[in-house]
mmCIF file with all atom_site columns, C-alpha atoms in Angstrom:
data_model
loop_
_atom_site.group_PDB
_atom_site.id
_atom_site.type_symbol
_atom_site.label_atom_id
_atom_site.label_alt_id
_atom_site.label_comp_id
_atom_site.label_asym_id
_atom_site.label_entity_id
_atom_site.label_seq_id
_atom_site.pdbx_PDB_ins_code
_atom_site.Cartn_x
_atom_site.Cartn_y
_atom_site.Cartn_z
_atom_site.occupancy
_atom_site.B_iso_or_equiv
_atom_site.pdbx_formal_charge
_atom_site.auth_seq_id
_atom_site.auth_comp_id
_atom_site.auth_asym_id
_atom_site.auth_atom_id
_atom_site.pdbx_PDB_model_num
ATOM 1   C CA . UNK W 1 1   ? 0.000  0.000   0.000   1.00 91.00 ? 98  UNK W CA 1
ATOM 2   C CA . UNK W 1 2   ? 1.312  3.431   -0.875  1.00 91.00 ? 99  UNK W CA 1
ATOM 3   C CA . UNK W 1 3   ? 0.471  6.439   1.257   1.00 87.00 ? 100 UNK W CA 1
ATOM 4   C CA . UNK W 1 4   ? 1.515  10.060  0.979   1.00 77.00 ? 101 UNK W CA 1
ATOM 5   C CA . UNK W 1 5   ? 4.183  11.008  3.506   1.00 68.00 ? 102 UNK W CA 1
ATOM 6   C CA . UNK W 1 6   ? 1.950  13.843  4.738   1.00 67.00 ? 103 UNK W CA 1
ATOM 7   C CA . UNK W 1 7   ? -0.615 11.287  5.920   1.00 73.00 ? 104 UNK W CA 1
ATOM 8   C CA . UNK W 1 8   ? 1.901  9.715   8.289   1.00 70.00 ? 105 UNK W CA 1
ATOM 9   C CA . UNK W 1 9   ? 1.037  11.763  11.366  1.00 75.00 ? 106 UNK W CA 1
ATOM 10  C CA . UNK W 1 10  ? 0.114  9.393   14.203  1.00 81.00 ? 107 UNK W CA 1
ATOM 11  C CA . UNK W 1 11  ? 2.895  6.985   15.100  1.00 85.00 ? 108 UNK W CA 1
ATOM 12  C CA . UNK W 1 12  ? 0.686  4.582   17.068  1.00 89.00 ? 109 UNK W CA 1
ATOM 13  C CA . UNK W 1 13  ? -1.824 4.304   14.207  1.00 88.00 ? 110 UNK W CA 1
ATOM 14  C CA . UNK W 1 14  ? 0.992  3.788   11.730  1.00 88.00 ? 111 UNK W CA 1
ATOM 15  C CA . UNK W 1 15  ? 2.517  1.047   13.885  1.00 90.00 ? 112 UNK W CA 1
ATOM 16  C CA . UNK W 1 16  ? -0.861 -0.716  14.031  1.00 92.00 ? 113 UNK W CA 1
ATOM 17  C CA . UNK W 1 17  ? -1.323 -0.414  10.268  1.00 90.00 ? 114 UNK W CA 1
ATOM 18  C CA . UNK W 1 18  ? 2.233  -1.626  9.686   1.00 91.00 ? 115 UNK W CA 1
ATOM 19  C CA . UNK W 1 19  ? 1.602  -4.703  11.858  1.00 94.00 ? 116 UNK W CA 1
ATOM 20  C CA . UNK W 1 20  ? -1.622 -5.456  9.957   1.00 95.00 ? 117 UNK W CA 1
ATOM 21  C CA . UNK W 1 21  ? 0.145  -5.130  6.605   1.00 95.00 ? 118 UNK W CA 1
ATOM 22  C CA . UNK W 1 22  ? 2.825  -7.554  7.785   1.00 94.00 ? 119 UNK W CA 1
ATOM 23  C CA . UNK W 1 23  ? 0.101  -10.049 8.738   1.00 95.00 ? 120 UNK W CA 1
ATOM 24  C CA . UNK W 1 24  ? -1.429 -9.652  5.272   1.00 96.00 ? 121 UNK W CA 1
ATOM 25  C CA . UNK W 1 25  ? 1.988  -10.056 3.632   1.00 96.00 ? 122 UNK W CA 1
ATOM 26  C CA . UNK W 1 26  ? 1.698  -6.577  2.132   1.00 97.00 ? 123 UNK W CA 1
ATOM 27  C CA . UNK W 1 27  ? 4.367  -3.926  1.827   1.00 95.00 ? 124 UNK W CA 1
ATOM 28  C CA . UNK W 1 28  ? 4.211  -0.259  2.776   1.00 94.00 ? 125 UNK W CA 1
ATOM 29  C CA . UNK W 1 29  ? 5.509  2.648   0.694   1.00 93.00 ? 126 UNK W CA 1
ATOM 30  C CA . UNK W 1 30  ? 5.660  6.315   1.661   1.00 91.00 ? 127 UNK W CA 1
ATOM 31  C CA . UNK W 1 31  ? 5.093  8.505   -1.409  1.00 89.00 ? 128 UNK W CA 1
ATOM 32  C CA . UNK W 1 32  ? 6.486  11.990  -2.099  1.00 86.00 ? 129 UNK W CA 1
ATOM 33  C CA . UNK W 1 33  ? 9.030  11.949  0.733   1.00 88.00 ? 130 UNK W CA 1
ATOM 34  C CA . UNK W 1 34  ? 10.628 15.363  1.057   1.00 81.00 ? 131 UNK W CA 1
ATOM 35  C CA . UNK W 1 35  ? 7.813  17.192  -0.738  1.00 69.00 ? 132 UNK W CA 1
ATOM 36  C CA . UNK W 1 36  ? 6.515  18.936  2.340   1.00 64.00 ? 133 UNK W CA 1
ATOM 37  C CA . UNK W 1 37  ? 6.356  17.619  5.854   1.00 58.00 ? 134 UNK W CA 1
ATOM 38  C CA . UNK W 1 38  ? 9.453  15.397  5.671   1.00 56.00 ? 135 UNK W CA 1
ATOM 39  C CA . UNK W 1 39  ? 8.484  13.547  8.829   1.00 69.00 ? 136 UNK W CA 1
ATOM 40  C CA . UNK W 1 40  ? 11.772 12.017  9.923   1.00 79.00 ? 137 UNK W CA 1
ATOM 41  C CA . UNK W 1 41  ? 10.468 10.864  13.305  1.00 79.00 ? 138 UNK W CA 1
ATOM 42  C CA . UNK W 1 42  ? 7.704  8.790   11.697  1.00 80.00 ? 139 UNK W CA 1
ATOM 43  C CA . UNK W 1 43  ? 10.202 7.432   9.189   1.00 84.00 ? 140 UNK W CA 1
ATOM 44  C CA . UNK W 1 44  ? 12.418 6.265   12.057  1.00 87.00 ? 141 UNK W CA 1
ATOM 45  C CA . UNK W 1 45  ? 9.558  4.856   14.140  1.00 89.00 ? 142 UNK W CA 1
ATOM 46  C CA . UNK W 1 46  ? 7.636  3.160   11.320  1.00 90.00 ? 143 UNK W CA 1
ATOM 47  C CA . UNK W 1 47  ? 9.977  2.638   8.384   1.00 91.00 ? 144 UNK W CA 1
ATOM 48  C CA . UNK W 1 48  ? 8.271  1.631   5.147   1.00 93.00 ? 145 UNK W CA 1
ATOM 49  C CA . UNK W 1 49  ? 9.442  -1.074  2.785   1.00 96.00 ? 146 UNK W CA 1
ATOM 50  C CA . UNK W 1 50  ? 9.873  1.540   0.045   1.00 96.00 ? 147 UNK W CA 1
ATOM 51  C CA . UNK W 1 51  ? 10.551 5.252   0.458   1.00 95.00 ? 148 UNK W CA 1
ATOM 52  C CA . UNK W 1 52  ? 9.686  7.218   -2.680  1.00 95.00 ? 149 UNK W CA 1
ATOM 53  C CA . UNK W 1 53  ? 11.684 10.453  -2.793  1.00 95.00 ? 150 UNK W CA 1
ATOM 54  C CA . UNK W 1 54  ? 9.695  13.296  -4.335  1.00 92.00 ? 151 UNK W CA 1
ATOM 55  C CA . UNK W 1 55  ? 10.589 14.375  -7.854  1.00 93.00 ? 152 UNK W CA 1
ATOM 56  C CA . UNK W 1 56  ? 11.372 17.905  -6.647  1.00 93.00 ? 153 UNK W CA 1
ATOM 57  C CA . UNK W 1 57  ? 14.420 16.435  -4.902  1.00 93.00 ? 154 UNK W CA 1
ATOM 58  C CA . UNK W 1 58  ? 15.403 14.420  -7.974  1.00 96.00 ? 155 UNK W CA 1
ATOM 59  C CA . UNK W 1 59  ? 14.848 16.905  -10.799 1.00 95.00 ? 156 UNK W CA 1
ATOM 60  C CA . UNK W 1 60  ? 18.219 18.202  -11.963 1.00 96.00 ? 157 UNK W CA 1
ATOM 61  C CA . UNK W 1 61  ? 20.122 16.335  -9.247  1.00 97.00 ? 158 UNK W CA 1
ATOM 62  C CA . UNK W 1 62  ? 22.967 15.710  -11.692 1.00 97.00 ? 159 UNK W CA 1
ATOM 63  C CA . UNK W 1 63  ? 23.702 19.454  -11.867 1.00 97.00 ? 160 UNK W CA 1
ATOM 64  C CA . UNK W 1 64  ? 22.526 20.426  -8.373  1.00 96.00 ? 161 UNK W CA 1
ATOM 65  C CA . UNK W 1 65  ? 24.759 22.038  -5.795  1.00 96.00 ? 162 UNK W CA 1
ATOM 66  C CA . UNK W 1 66  ? 27.021 19.671  -3.899  1.00 96.00 ? 163 UNK W CA 1
ATOM 67  C CA . UNK W 1 67  ? 25.179 20.524  -0.679  1.00 95.00 ? 164 UNK W CA 1
ATOM 68  C CA . UNK W 1 68  ? 21.856 19.332  -2.148  1.00 93.00 ? 165 UNK W CA 1
ATOM 69  C CA . UNK W 1 69  ? 23.461 16.147  -3.441  1.00 96.00 ? 166 UNK W CA 1
ATOM 70  C CA . UNK W 1 70  ? 25.035 15.448  -0.038  1.00 96.00 ? 167 UNK W CA 1
ATOM 71  C CA . UNK W 1 71  ? 21.714 16.030  1.716   1.00 93.00 ? 168 UNK W CA 1
ATOM 72  C CA . UNK W 1 72  ? 20.042 13.545  -0.598  1.00 95.00 ? 169 UNK W CA 1
ATOM 73  C CA . UNK W 1 73  ? 22.910 11.059  -0.212  1.00 97.00 ? 170 UNK W CA 1
ATOM 74  C CA . UNK W 1 74  ? 22.532 11.255  3.582   1.00 95.00 ? 171 UNK W CA 1
ATOM 75  C CA . UNK W 1 75  ? 18.774 10.730  3.444   1.00 94.00 ? 172 UNK W CA 1
ATOM 76  C CA . UNK W 1 76  ? 19.158 7.763   1.082   1.00 97.00 ? 173 UNK W CA 1
ATOM 77  C CA . UNK W 1 77  ? 21.820 6.245   3.337   1.00 97.00 ? 174 UNK W CA 1
ATOM 78  C CA . UNK W 1 78  ? 19.573 6.688   6.366   1.00 94.00 ? 175 UNK W CA 1
ATOM 79  C CA . UNK W 1 79  ? 16.668 5.024   4.542   1.00 94.00 ? 176 UNK W CA 1
ATOM 80  C CA . UNK W 1 80  ? 18.864 2.054   3.622   1.00 96.00 ? 177 UNK W CA 1
ATOM 81  C CA . UNK W 1 81  ? 20.087 1.758   7.219   1.00 96.00 ? 178 UNK W CA 1
ATOM 82  C CA . UNK W 1 82  ? 16.432 1.516   8.302   1.00 94.00 ? 179 UNK W CA 1
ATOM 83  C CA . UNK W 1 83  ? 15.931 -1.403  5.911   1.00 95.00 ? 180 UNK W CA 1
ATOM 84  C CA . UNK W 1 84  ? 13.941 0.700   3.456   1.00 96.00 ? 181 UNK W CA 1
ATOM 85  C CA . UNK W 1 85  ? 14.392 0.629   -0.318  1.00 98.00 ? 182 UNK W CA 1
ATOM 86  C CA . UNK W 1 86  ? 14.907 4.194   -1.613  1.00 97.00 ? 183 UNK W CA 1
ATOM 87  C CA . UNK W 1 87  ? 13.132 5.028   -4.882  1.00 98.00 ? 184 UNK W CA 1
ATOM 88  C CA . UNK W 1 88  ? 13.809 8.175   -6.947  1.00 98.00 ? 185 UNK W CA 1
ATOM 89  C CA . UNK W 1 89  ? 10.624 9.625   -8.461  1.00 96.00 ? 186 UNK W CA 1
ATOM 90  C CA . UNK W 1 90  ? 10.575 11.742  -11.609 1.00 95.00 ? 187 UNK W CA 1
ATOM 91  C CA . UNK W 1 91  ? 13.780 10.534  -13.266 1.00 97.00 ? 188 UNK W CA 1
ATOM 92  C CA . UNK W 1 92  ? 13.674 11.994  -16.758 1.00 96.00 ? 189 UNK W CA 1
ATOM 93  C CA . UNK W 1 93  ? 17.251 11.975  -18.046 1.00 97.00 ? 190 UNK W CA 1
ATOM 94  C CA . UNK W 1 94  ? 20.133 9.538   -18.223 1.00 97.00 ? 191 UNK W CA 1
ATOM 95  C CA . UNK W 1 95  ? 22.238 12.015  -16.230 1.00 98.00 ? 192 UNK W CA 1
ATOM 96  C CA . UNK W 1 96  ? 19.656 12.079  -13.409 1.00 98.00 ? 193 UNK W CA 1
ATOM 97  C CA . UNK W 1 97  ? 19.561 8.275   -13.501 1.00 98.00 ? 194 UNK W CA 1
ATOM 98  C CA . UNK W 1 98  ? 23.342 8.020   -13.132 1.00 98.00 ? 195 UNK W CA 1
ATOM 99  C CA . UNK W 1 99  ? 23.396 10.601  -10.340 1.00 98.00 ? 196 UNK W CA 1
ATOM 100 C CA . UNK W 1 100 ? 20.673 8.687   -8.479  1.00 98.00 ? 197 UNK W CA 1
ATOM 101 C CA . UNK W 1 101 ? 22.693 5.478   -8.720  1.00 98.00 ? 198 UNK W CA 1
ATOM 102 C CA . UNK W 1 102 ? 25.728 7.306   -7.354  1.00 97.00 ? 199 UNK W CA 1
ATOM 103 C CA . UNK W 1 103 ? 23.618 8.658   -4.481  1.00 98.00 ? 200 UNK W CA 1
ATOM 104 C CA . UNK W 1 104 ? 22.562 5.136   -3.514  1.00 97.00 ? 201 UNK W CA 1
ATOM 105 C CA . UNK W 1 105 ? 19.049 4.830   -4.923  1.00 98.00 ? 202 UNK W CA 1
ATOM 106 C CA . UNK W 1 106 ? 17.982 1.230   -5.545  1.00 97.00 ? 203 UNK W CA 1
ATOM 107 C CA . UNK W 1 107 ? 14.882 1.974   -7.668  1.00 97.00 ? 204 UNK W CA 1
ATOM 108 C CA . UNK W 1 108 ? 13.775 4.699   -10.040 1.00 97.00 ? 205 UNK W CA 1
ATOM 109 C CA . UNK W 1 109 ? 10.508 5.865   -11.521 1.00 96.00 ? 206 UNK W CA 1
ATOM 110 C CA . UNK W 1 110 ? 9.910  8.397   -14.278 1.00 95.00 ? 207 UNK W CA 1
ATOM 111 C CA . UNK W 1 111 ? 9.648  9.162   -17.966 1.00 94.00 ? 208 UNK W CA 1
ATOM 112 C CA . UNK W 1 112 ? 13.178 7.891   -18.621 1.00 95.00 ? 209 UNK W CA 1
ATOM 113 C CA . UNK W 1 113 ? 11.958 4.369   -17.860 1.00 94.00 ? 210 UNK W CA 1
ATOM 114 C CA . UNK W 1 114 ? 8.499  4.669   -19.401 1.00 92.00 ? 211 UNK W CA 1
ATOM 115 C CA . UNK W 1 115 ? 5.574  7.010   -19.824 1.00 87.00 ? 212 UNK W CA 1
ATOM 116 C CA . UNK W 1 116 ? 2.217  6.369   -18.099 1.00 84.00 ? 213 UNK W CA 1
ATOM 117 C CA . UNK W 1 117 ? -0.030 4.108   -20.134 1.00 85.00 ? 214 UNK W CA 1
ATOM 118 C CA . UNK W 1 118 ? -3.673 3.157   -20.021 1.00 89.00 ? 215 UNK W CA 1
ATOM 119 C CA . UNK W 1 119 ? -4.356 -0.216  -18.435 1.00 84.00 ? 216 UNK W CA 1
#
């Protein structure tokens, strides 16, 4: 199940939902991480299986300031240490793809890999 990171506000409720998902053999993903609230406490207390980093963090990462790249590298490293798979959203260029790999991302999503299609 994928939920927006802004919806992760009550740690006890999230822990209960996480336990239920484990019982159902379902995984949890937080979407749009870093887009707004950036709730690090909830991330630490109830780590998801997949953490989807918002495209605003990814767009132009290949040419971004070193400080922005290091911030992202640190967040990705932290996610991995929590046992979470970091996913870069909004990857549109080969250069962004390569930069994301160098920053430690394990998965990517975006137009570079494929455009949305009707089911």
